[in-house]
Short mmCIF file of C-alpha atoms in Angstrom, two decimals:
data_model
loop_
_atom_site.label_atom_id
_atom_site.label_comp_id
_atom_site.label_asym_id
_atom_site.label_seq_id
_atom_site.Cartn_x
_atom_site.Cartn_y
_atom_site.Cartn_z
CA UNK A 2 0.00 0.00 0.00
CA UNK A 3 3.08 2.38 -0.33
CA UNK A 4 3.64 3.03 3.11
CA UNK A 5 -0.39 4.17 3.08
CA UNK A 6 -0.37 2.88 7.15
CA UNK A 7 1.57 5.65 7.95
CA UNK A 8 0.81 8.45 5.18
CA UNK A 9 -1.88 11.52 6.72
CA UNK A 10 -3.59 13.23 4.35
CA UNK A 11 -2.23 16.63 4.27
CA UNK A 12 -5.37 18.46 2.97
CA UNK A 13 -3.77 21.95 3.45
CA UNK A 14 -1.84 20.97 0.76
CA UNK A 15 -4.83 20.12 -2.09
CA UNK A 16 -5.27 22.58 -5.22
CA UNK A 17 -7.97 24.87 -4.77
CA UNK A 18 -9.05 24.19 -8.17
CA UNK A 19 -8.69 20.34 -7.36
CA UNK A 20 -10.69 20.49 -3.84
CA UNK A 21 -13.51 23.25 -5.61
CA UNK A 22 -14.12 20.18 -8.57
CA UNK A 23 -14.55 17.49 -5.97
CA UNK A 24 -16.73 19.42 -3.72
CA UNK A 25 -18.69 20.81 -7.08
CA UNK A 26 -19.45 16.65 -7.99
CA UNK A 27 -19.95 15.74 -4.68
CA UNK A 28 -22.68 17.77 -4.14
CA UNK A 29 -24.61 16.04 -7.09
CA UNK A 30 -23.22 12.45 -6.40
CA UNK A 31 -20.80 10.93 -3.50
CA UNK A 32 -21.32 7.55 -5.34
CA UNK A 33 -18.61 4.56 -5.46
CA UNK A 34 -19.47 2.55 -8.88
CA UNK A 35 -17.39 -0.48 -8.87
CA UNK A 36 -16.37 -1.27 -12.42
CA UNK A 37 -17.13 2.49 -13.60
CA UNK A 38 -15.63 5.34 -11.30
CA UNK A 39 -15.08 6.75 -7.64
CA UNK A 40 -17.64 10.33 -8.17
CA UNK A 41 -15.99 12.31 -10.52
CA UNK A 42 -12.97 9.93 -11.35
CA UNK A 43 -13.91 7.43 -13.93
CA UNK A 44 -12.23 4.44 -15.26
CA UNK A 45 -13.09 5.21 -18.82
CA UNK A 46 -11.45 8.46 -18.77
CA UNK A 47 -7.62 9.40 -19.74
CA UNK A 48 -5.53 9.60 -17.80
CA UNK A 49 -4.84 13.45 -19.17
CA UNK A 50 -8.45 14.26 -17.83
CA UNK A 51 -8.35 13.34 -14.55
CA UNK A 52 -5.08 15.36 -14.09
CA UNK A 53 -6.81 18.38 -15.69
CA UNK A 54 -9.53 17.89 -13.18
CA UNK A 55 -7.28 17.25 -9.87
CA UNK A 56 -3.55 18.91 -10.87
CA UNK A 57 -0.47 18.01 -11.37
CA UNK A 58 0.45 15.05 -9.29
CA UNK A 59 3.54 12.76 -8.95
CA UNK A 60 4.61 10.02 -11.60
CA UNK A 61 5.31 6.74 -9.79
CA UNK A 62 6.14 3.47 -11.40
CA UNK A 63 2.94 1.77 -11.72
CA UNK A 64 1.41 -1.83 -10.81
CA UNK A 65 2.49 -3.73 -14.10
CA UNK A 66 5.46 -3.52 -15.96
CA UNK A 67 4.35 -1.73 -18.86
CA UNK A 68 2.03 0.79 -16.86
CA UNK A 69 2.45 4.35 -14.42
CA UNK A 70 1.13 5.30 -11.08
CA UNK A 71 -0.02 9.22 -10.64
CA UNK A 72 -0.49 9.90 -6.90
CA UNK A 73 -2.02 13.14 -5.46
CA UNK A 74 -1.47 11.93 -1.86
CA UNK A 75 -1.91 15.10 -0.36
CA UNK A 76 -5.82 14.26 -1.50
CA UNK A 77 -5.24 10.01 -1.07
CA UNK A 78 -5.85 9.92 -4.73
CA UNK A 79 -3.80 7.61 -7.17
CA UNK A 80 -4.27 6.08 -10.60
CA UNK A 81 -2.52 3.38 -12.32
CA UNK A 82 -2.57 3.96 -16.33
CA UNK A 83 -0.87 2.94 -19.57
CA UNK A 84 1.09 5.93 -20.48
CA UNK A 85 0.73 4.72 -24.26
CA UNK A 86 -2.89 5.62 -24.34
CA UNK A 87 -3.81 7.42 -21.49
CA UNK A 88 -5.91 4.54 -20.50
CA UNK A 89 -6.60 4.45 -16.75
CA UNK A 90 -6.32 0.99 -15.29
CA UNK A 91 -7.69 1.54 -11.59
CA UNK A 92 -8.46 4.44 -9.36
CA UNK A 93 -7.91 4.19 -5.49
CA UNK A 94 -8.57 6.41 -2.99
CA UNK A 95 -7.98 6.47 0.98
CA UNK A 96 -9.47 8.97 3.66
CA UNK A 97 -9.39 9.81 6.59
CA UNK A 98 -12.05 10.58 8.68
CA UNK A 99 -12.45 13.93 7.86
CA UNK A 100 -10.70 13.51 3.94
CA UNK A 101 -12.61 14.26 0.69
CA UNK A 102 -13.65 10.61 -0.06
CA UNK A 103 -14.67 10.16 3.32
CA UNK A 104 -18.42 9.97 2.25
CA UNK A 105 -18.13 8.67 -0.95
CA UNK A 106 -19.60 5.06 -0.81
CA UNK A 107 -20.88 2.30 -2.80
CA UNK A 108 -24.88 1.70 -3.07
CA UNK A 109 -24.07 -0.93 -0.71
CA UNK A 110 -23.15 1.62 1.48
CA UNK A 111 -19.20 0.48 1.54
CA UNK A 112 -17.13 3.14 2.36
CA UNK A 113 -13.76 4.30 3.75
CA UNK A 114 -14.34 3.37 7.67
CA UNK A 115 -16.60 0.60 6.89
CA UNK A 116 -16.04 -2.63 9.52
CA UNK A 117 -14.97 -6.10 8.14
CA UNK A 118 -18.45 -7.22 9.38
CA UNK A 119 -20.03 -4.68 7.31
CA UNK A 120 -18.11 -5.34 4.31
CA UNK A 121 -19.26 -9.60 4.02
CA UNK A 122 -22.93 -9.08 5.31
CA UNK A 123 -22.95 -6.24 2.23
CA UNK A 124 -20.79 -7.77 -0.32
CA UNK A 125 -20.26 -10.71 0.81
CA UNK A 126 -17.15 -13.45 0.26
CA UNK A 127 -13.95 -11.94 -1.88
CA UNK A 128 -13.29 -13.93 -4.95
CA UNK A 129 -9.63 -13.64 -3.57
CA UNK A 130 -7.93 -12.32 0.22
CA UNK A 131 -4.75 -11.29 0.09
CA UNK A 132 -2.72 -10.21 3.80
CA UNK A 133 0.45 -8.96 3.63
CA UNK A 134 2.59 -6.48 5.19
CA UNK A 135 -0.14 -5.90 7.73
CA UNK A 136 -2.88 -4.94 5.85
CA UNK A 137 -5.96 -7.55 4.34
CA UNK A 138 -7.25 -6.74 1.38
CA UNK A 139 -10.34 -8.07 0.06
CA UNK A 140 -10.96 -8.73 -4.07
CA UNK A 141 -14.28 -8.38 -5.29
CA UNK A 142 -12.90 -8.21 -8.73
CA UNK A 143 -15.96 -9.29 -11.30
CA UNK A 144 -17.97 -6.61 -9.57
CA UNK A 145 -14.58 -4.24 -10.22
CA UNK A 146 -13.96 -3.58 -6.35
CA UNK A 147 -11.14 -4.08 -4.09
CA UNK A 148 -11.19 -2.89 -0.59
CA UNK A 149 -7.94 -2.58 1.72
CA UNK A 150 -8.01 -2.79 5.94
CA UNK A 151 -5.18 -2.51 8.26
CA UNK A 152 -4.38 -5.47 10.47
CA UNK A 153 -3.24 -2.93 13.79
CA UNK A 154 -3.29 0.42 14.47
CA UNK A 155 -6.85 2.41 15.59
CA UNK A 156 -8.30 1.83 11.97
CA UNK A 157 -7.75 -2.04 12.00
CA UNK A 158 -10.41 -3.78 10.45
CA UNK A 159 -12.19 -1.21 9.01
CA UNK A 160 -11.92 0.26 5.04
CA UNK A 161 -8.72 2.28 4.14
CA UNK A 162 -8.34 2.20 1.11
CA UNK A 163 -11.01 1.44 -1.78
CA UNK A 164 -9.79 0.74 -5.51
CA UNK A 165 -12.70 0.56 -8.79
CA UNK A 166 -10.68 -2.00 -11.00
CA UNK A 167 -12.40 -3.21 -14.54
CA UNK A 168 -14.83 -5.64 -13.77
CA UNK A 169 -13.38 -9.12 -14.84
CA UNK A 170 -16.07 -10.96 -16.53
CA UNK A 171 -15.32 -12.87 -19.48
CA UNK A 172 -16.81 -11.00 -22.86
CA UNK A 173 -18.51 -13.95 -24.50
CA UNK A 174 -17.27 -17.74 -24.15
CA UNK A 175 -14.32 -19.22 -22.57
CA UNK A 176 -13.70 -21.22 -25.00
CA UNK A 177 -10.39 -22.12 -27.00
CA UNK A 178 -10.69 -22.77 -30.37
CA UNK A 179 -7.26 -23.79 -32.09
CA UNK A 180 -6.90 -22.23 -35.89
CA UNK A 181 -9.92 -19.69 -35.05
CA UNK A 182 -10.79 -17.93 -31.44
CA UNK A 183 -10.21 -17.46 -28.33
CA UNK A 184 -13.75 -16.42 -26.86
CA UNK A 185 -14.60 -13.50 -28.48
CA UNK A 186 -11.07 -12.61 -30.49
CA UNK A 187 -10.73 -14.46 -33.85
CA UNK A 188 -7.89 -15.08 -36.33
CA UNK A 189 -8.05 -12.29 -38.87
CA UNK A 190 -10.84 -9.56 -37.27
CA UNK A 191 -10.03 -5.99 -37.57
CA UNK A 192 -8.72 -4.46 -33.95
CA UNK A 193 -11.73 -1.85 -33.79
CA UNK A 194 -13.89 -4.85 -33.82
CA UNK A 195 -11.57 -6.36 -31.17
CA UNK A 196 -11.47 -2.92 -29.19
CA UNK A 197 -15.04 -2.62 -29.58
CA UNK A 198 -15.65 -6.37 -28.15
CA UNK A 199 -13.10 -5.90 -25.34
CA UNK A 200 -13.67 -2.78 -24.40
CA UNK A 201 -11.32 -0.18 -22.24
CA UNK A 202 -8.54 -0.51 -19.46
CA UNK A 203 -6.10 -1.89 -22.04
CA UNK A 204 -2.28 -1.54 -22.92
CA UNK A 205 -0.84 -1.19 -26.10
CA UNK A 206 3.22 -1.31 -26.94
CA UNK A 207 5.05 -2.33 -29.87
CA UNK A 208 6.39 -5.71 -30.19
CA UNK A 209 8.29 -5.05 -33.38
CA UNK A 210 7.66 -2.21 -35.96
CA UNK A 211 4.88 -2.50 -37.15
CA UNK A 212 3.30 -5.23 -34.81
CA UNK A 213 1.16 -3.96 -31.76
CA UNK A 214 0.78 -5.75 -28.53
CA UNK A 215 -2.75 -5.09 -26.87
CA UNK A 216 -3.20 -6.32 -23.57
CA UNK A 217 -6.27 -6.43 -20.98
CA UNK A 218 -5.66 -7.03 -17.79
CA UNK A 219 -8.84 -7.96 -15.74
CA UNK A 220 -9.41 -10.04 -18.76
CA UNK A 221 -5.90 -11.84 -19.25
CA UNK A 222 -6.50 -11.32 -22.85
CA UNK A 223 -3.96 -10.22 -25.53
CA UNK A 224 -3.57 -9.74 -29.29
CA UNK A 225 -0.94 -9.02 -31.55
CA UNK A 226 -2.19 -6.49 -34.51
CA UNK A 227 -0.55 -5.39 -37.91
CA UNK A 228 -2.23 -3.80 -40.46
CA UNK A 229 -5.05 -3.15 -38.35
CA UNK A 230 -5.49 -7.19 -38.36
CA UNK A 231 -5.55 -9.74 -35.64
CA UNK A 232 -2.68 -12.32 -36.38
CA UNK A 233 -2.59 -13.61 -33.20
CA UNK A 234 -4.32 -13.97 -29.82
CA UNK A 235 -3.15 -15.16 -25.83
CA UNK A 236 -4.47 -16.13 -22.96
CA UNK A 237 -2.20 -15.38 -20.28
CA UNK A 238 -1.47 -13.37 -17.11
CA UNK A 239 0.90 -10.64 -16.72
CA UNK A 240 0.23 -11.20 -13.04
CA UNK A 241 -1.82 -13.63 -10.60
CA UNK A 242 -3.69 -11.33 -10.02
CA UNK A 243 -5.08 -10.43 -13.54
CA UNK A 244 -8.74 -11.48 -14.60
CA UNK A 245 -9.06 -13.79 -10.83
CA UNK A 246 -12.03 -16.30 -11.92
CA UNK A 247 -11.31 -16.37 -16.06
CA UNK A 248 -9.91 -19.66 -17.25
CA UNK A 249 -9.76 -20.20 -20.90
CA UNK A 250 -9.71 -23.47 -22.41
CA UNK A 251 -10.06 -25.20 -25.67
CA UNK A 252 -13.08 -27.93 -25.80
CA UNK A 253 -10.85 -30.49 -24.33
CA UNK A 254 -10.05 -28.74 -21.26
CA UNK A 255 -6.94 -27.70 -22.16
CA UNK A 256 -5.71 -24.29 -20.57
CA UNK A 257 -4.02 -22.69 -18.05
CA UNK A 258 -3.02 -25.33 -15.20
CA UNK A 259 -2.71 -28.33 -18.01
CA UNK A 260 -0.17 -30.86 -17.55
CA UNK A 261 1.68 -30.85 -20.86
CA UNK A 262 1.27 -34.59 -20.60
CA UNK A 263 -2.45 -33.93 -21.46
CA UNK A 264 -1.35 -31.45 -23.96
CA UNK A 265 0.24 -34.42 -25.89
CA UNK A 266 -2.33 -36.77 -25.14
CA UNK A 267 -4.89 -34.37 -27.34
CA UNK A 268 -2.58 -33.42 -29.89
CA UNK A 269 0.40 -35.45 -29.67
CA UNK A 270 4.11 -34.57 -30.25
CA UNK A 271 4.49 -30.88 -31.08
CA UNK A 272 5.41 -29.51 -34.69
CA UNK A 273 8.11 -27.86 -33.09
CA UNK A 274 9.39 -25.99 -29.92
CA UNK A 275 10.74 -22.90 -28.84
CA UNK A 276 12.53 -22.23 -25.59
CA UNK A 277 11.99 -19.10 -23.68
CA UNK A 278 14.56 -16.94 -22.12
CA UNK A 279 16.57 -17.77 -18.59
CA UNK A 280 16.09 -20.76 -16.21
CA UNK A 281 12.28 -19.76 -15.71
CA UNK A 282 11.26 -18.99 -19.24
CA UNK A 283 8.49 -20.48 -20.81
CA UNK A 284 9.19 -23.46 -23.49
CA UNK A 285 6.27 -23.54 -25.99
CA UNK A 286 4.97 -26.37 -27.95
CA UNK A 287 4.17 -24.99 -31.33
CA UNK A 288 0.94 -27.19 -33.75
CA UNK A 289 1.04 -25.30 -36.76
CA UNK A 290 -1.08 -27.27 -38.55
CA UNK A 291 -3.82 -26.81 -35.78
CA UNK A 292 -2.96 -23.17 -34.97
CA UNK A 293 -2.14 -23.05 -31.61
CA UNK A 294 0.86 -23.05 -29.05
CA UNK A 295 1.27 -23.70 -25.42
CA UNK A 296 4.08 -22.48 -23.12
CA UNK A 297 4.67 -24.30 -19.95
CA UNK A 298 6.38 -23.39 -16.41
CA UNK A 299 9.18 -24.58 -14.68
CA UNK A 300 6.42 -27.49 -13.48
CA UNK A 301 5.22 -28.60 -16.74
CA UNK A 302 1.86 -26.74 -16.69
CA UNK A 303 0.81 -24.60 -18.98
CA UNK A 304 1.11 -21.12 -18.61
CA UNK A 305 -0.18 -19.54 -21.74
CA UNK A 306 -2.02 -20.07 -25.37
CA UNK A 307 -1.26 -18.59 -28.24
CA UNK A 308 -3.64 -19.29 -31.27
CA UNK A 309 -2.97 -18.13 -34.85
CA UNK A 310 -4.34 -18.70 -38.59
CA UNK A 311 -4.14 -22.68 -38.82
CA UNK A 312 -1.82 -23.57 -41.69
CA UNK A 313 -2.74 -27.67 -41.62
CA UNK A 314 -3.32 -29.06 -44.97
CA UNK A 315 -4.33 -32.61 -45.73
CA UNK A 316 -1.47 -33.64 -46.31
CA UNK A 317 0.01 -32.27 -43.22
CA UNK A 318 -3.22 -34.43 -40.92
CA UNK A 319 -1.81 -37.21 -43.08
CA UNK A 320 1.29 -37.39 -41.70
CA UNK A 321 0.27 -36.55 -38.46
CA UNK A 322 -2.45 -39.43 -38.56
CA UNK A 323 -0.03 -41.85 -40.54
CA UNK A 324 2.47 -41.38 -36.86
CA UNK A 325 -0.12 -41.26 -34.64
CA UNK A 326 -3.03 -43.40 -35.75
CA UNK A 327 -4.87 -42.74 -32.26
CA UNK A 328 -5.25 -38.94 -32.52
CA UNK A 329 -8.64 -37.93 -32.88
CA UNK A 330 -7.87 -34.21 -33.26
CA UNK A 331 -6.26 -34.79 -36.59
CA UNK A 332 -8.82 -36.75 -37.70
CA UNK A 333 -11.52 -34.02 -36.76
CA UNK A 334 -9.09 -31.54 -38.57
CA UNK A 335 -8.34 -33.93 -41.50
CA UNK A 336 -12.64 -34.10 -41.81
CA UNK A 337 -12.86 -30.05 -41.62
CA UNK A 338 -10.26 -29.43 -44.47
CA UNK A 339 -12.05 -32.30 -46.71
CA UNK A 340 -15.70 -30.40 -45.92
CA UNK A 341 -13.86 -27.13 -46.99
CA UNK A 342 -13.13 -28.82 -50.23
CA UNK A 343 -16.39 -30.03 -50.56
CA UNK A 344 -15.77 -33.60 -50.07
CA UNK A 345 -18.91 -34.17 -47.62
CA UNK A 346 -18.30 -37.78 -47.26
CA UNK A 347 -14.61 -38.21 -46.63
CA UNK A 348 -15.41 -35.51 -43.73
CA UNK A 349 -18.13 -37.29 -42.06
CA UNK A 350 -15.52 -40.68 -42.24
CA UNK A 351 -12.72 -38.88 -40.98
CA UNK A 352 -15.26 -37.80 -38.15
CA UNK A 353 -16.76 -40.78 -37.74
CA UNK A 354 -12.83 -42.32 -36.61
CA UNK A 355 -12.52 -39.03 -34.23
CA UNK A 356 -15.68 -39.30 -32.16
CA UNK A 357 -15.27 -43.61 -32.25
CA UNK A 358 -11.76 -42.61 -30.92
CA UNK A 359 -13.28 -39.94 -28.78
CA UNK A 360 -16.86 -39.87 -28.22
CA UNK A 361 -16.94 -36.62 -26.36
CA UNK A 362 -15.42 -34.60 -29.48
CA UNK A 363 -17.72 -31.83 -29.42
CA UNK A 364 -15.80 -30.70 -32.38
CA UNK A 365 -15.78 -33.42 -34.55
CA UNK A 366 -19.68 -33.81 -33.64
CA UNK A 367 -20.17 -30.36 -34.97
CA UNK A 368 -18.45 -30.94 -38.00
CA UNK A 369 -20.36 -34.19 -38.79
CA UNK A 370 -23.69 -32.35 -37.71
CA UNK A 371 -22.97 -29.59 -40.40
CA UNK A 372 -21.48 -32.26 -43.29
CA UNK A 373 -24.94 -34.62 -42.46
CA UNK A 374 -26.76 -31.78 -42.73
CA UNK A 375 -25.21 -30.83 -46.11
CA UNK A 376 -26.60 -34.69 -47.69
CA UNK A 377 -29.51 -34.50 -46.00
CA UNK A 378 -29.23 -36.98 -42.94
CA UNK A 379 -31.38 -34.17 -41.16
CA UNK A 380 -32.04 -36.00 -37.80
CA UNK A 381 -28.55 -37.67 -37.30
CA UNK A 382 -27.19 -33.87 -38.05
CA UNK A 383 -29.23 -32.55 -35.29
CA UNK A 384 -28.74 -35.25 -32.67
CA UNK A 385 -24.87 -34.20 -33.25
CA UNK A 386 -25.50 -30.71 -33.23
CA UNK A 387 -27.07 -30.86 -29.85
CA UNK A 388 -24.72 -33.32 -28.27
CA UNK A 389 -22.08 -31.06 -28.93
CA UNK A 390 -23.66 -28.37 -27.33
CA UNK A 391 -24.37 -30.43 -24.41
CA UNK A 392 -20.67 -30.73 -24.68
CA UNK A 393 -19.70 -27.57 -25.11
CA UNK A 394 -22.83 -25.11 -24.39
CA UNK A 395 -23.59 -21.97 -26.95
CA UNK A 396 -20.42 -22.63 -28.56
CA UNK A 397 -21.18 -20.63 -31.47
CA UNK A 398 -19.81 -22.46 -34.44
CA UNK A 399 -22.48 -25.70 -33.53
CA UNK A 400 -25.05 -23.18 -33.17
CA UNK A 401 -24.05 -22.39 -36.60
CA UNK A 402 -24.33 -25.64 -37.50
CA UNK A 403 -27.48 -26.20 -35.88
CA UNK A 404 -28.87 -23.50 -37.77
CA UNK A 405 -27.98 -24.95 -41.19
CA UNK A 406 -29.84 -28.20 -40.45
CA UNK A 407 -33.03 -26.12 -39.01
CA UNK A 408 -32.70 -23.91 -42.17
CA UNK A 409 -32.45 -26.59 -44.67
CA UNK A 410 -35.31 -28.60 -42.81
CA UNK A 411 -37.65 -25.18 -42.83
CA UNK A 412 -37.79 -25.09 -39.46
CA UNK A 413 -37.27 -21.18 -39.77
CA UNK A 414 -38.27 -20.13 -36.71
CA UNK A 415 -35.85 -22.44 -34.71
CA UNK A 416 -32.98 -21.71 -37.63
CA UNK A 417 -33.29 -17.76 -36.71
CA UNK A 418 -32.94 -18.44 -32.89
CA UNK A 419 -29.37 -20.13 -33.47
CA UNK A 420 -28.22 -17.53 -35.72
CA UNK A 421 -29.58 -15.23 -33.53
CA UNK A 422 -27.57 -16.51 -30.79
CA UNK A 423 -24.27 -17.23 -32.86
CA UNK A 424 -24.31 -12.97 -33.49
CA UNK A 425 -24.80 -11.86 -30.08
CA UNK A 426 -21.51 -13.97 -29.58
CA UNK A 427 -19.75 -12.68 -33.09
CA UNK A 428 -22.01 -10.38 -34.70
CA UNK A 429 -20.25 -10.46 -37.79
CA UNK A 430 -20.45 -14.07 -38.93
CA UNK A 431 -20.93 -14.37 -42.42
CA UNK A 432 -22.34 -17.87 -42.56
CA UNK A 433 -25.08 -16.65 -39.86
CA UNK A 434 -26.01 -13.33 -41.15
CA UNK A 435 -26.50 -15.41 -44.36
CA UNK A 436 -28.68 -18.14 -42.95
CA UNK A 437 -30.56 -15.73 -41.03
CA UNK A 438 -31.26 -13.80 -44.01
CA UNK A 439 -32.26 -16.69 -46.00
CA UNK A 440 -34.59 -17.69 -43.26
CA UNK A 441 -36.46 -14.32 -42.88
CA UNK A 442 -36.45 -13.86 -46.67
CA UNK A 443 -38.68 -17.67 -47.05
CA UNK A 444 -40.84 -16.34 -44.19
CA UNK A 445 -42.16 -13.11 -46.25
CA UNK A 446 -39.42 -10.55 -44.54
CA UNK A 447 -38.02 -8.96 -46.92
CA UNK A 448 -36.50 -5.99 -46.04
CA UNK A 449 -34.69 -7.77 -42.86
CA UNK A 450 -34.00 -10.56 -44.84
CA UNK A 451 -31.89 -8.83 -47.64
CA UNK A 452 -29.98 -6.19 -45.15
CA UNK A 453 -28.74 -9.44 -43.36
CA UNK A 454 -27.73 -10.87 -46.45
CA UNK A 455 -26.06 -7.90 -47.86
CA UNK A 456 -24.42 -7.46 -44.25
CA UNK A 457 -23.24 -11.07 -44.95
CA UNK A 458 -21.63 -10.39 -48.80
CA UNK A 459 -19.89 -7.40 -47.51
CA UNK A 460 -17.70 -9.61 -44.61
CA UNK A 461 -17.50 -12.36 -47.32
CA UNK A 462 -18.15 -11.70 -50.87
CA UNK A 463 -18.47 -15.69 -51.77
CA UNK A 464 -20.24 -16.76 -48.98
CA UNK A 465 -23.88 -17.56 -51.35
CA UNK A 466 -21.81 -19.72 -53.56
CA UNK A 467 -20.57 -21.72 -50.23
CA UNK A 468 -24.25 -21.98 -49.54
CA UNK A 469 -25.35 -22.73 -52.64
CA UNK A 470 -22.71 -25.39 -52.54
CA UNK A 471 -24.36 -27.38 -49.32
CA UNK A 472 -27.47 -26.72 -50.76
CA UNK A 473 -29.40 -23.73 -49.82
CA UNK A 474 -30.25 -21.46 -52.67
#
């Protein structure tokens, strides 16, 4: 807490033009928002505006690596931020009794003072408790609080310090997909989309020229951007303490904490490796062909994904299945590059081997669902479609899926509630915008109909000869 047991808040010392703002907003609102601001201070500002608003205050180094602290301690004000973009990270603020945030509180009515008592009856268990150095602090970080008490002293057990953080709830799925996602961040999609999706409270450096590292957080996301593309995406923490309660994983469990045993056991030796830096640097397992990349610890666990643009080919799954005749993920990979190519029944064979292999594929199930569904085998493609989602629920691509085999049964209605769901999870998927369209347009709506469609052509140009392809015209 920077020596915060022992600092007084010398409010001789504020700005006039600082104390005259806060006293302005707090006449209108002495509300704590955890996850948006503390009164006038707001996460979603820059970092430039809340130093026009309080003064000048001190640069510090900052909670991360890549971020700054500004402190106005005089006022028990500071402010972690990325000085790249001005993006504020957290706000925390400590009173004293008679200090300027003294009655600034939370509509739980949390505020500096408040007992430990208090603090669980209102908000009940942290997600995380962290004592150290004589102080507890408690995290309530998907609600975007933390709260700070000291141990001893005549303020023990009661609020010190209170920090808004961004909330960390995951933005869509948790879900993992090599060669395509990881929840919300796909291979290829523009970073305003991604920025959009995500949201504020990020960093951004350069990892090379011309290559931008973005990095959130309370979400222990990250992408890598050139071009104003998405190449690449992580899952990782800068910290422990980043994005508490957000694990991502692909279908097969696979994530942070995996054994790299059970990395090999899903997708056997690795294509090749890279070792990291110093004793403790991470060694990553690189699958091309699949599109994805795990670095393990010191213990063999993982400690991060990478995913990137898949660059398998049949050929490659051959010689991946031809040394490993056991490995149902190449099969299931082998079965989605022969339904790209249009070959509907070496697809549904090759998927057939991955879910007798493993019957809890929720991938290859999908992929089976959607290459039935393309011959016609309506009922079979829908008992796959749904077992995968029992698998795996709303993953969006066998929601897609699902959505073909109600569309090309006419069962519009139920067709329009998967797409509908697949584009509240990636609004701009081509092959749902389509099928939605196509649905609406056979039930008499027009006008809806065609703007999906068009909104469909314009993310991919070709994507009504890939339907007419599987057989919906």
């Amino acid at each position: 807490m920077r020596n915060r047991r022992h600092r007084l808040i010398k409010l001789a010392t504020l700005s006039l033009t600082a104390l005259a703002a806060i006293s302005a907003a707090a006449k209108a609102d002495r509300l704590i928002v955890p996850g948006e601001r503390i009164g006038p201070l707001r996460l979603d500002a820059k970092v430039g505006e809340i130093v026009k608003l309080l003064g000048p205050g001190t640069l510090r180094p900052g909670g991360w690596s890549f971020s700054k602290m500004q402190t106005w301690d005089a006022m028990g004000v500071w402010i972690d931020f990325d000085p790249g973009t001005g993006n504020v990270l957290w706000i925390g603020t400590e009173a004293s009794g008679s200090g300027p945030w003294a009655e600034y509180s939370t509509p739980e009515g949390i505020r500096s003072g408040a007992r430990r008592d208090d603090v669980l009856a209102a908000m009940g268990s942290p997600e995380r408790t962290v004592s150290a150095g004589g102080l507890t602090s408690f995290y309530y970080d998907s609600r975007g609080l933390r709260l700070t008490l000291p141990d001893t002293g005549p303020h023990a057990g009661t609020v010190r310090e209170i920090r808004v953080v961004w909330p960390s709830v995951p933005r869509g799925d948790t879900l993992i997909v090599p060669g395509r996602r990881i929840s919300t961040l796909e291979v290829g999609m523009p970073i305003d989309r991604a920025l959009t999706q995500l949201g504020g409270g990020y960093h951004r450096g350069e990892s090379a020229p011309g290559f931008h590292v973005y990095y959130w957080p309370h979400l222990a996301l990250s992408v890598v951007e050139t071009g104003g593309y998405v190449i690449s995406r992580r899952a990782a923490r800068h910290k422990p303490a980043d994005a508490l309660g957000i694990r991502y994983a692909t279908a097969d469990n696979l994530g942070e904490g995996s054994a790299l045993a059970d990395v090999k056991r899903t997708f056997g030796e690795p294509q090749r490796t890279q070792s990291g830096s110093g004793k403790e640097g991470p060694n990553s397992w690189i699958y091309d062909s699949w599109g994805i990349a795990f670095a393990s610890d010191h213990e063999q666990k993982v400690r991060l994904v990478d995913v990137f643009r898949s660059s398998g080919t049949i050929a490659d799954f051959d010689k991946i299945i031809a040394r490993d005749p056991k490995l149902a993920v190449a099969y299931s990979y082998r079965g989605s590059a022969y339904g790209a190519k249009g070959d509907s029944d070496r697809a549904i064979a090759d998927f057939n081997e991955a879910i007798r292999l493993d019957p809890n594929h929720a991938q290859a199930l999908n992929g089976r669902c959607y290459a039935l569904a393309i011959i016609g085998q309506m009922q079979q493609a829908l008992a796959d479609c749904n077992e995968s989602l029992r698998l795996v629920p709303n993953d969006a691509s066998a929601l897609d899926s699902r959505g073909f085999a109600y569309l090309k049964l006419g069962q519009l209605d139920a067709a329009i509630t998967d797409y509908d769901s697949v584009l509240k999870l990636h609004p701009k998927t081509a092959s749902s915008l389509y099928g939605r369209g196509v649905a609406k347009l056979r039930k008499g709506d027009a006008s809806s109909g065609n703007s999906d469609i068009a909104a469909a052509k314009a993310i991919q140009a070709n994507i009504d000869e890939e339907f007419a392809r599987d057989g919906v015209k």
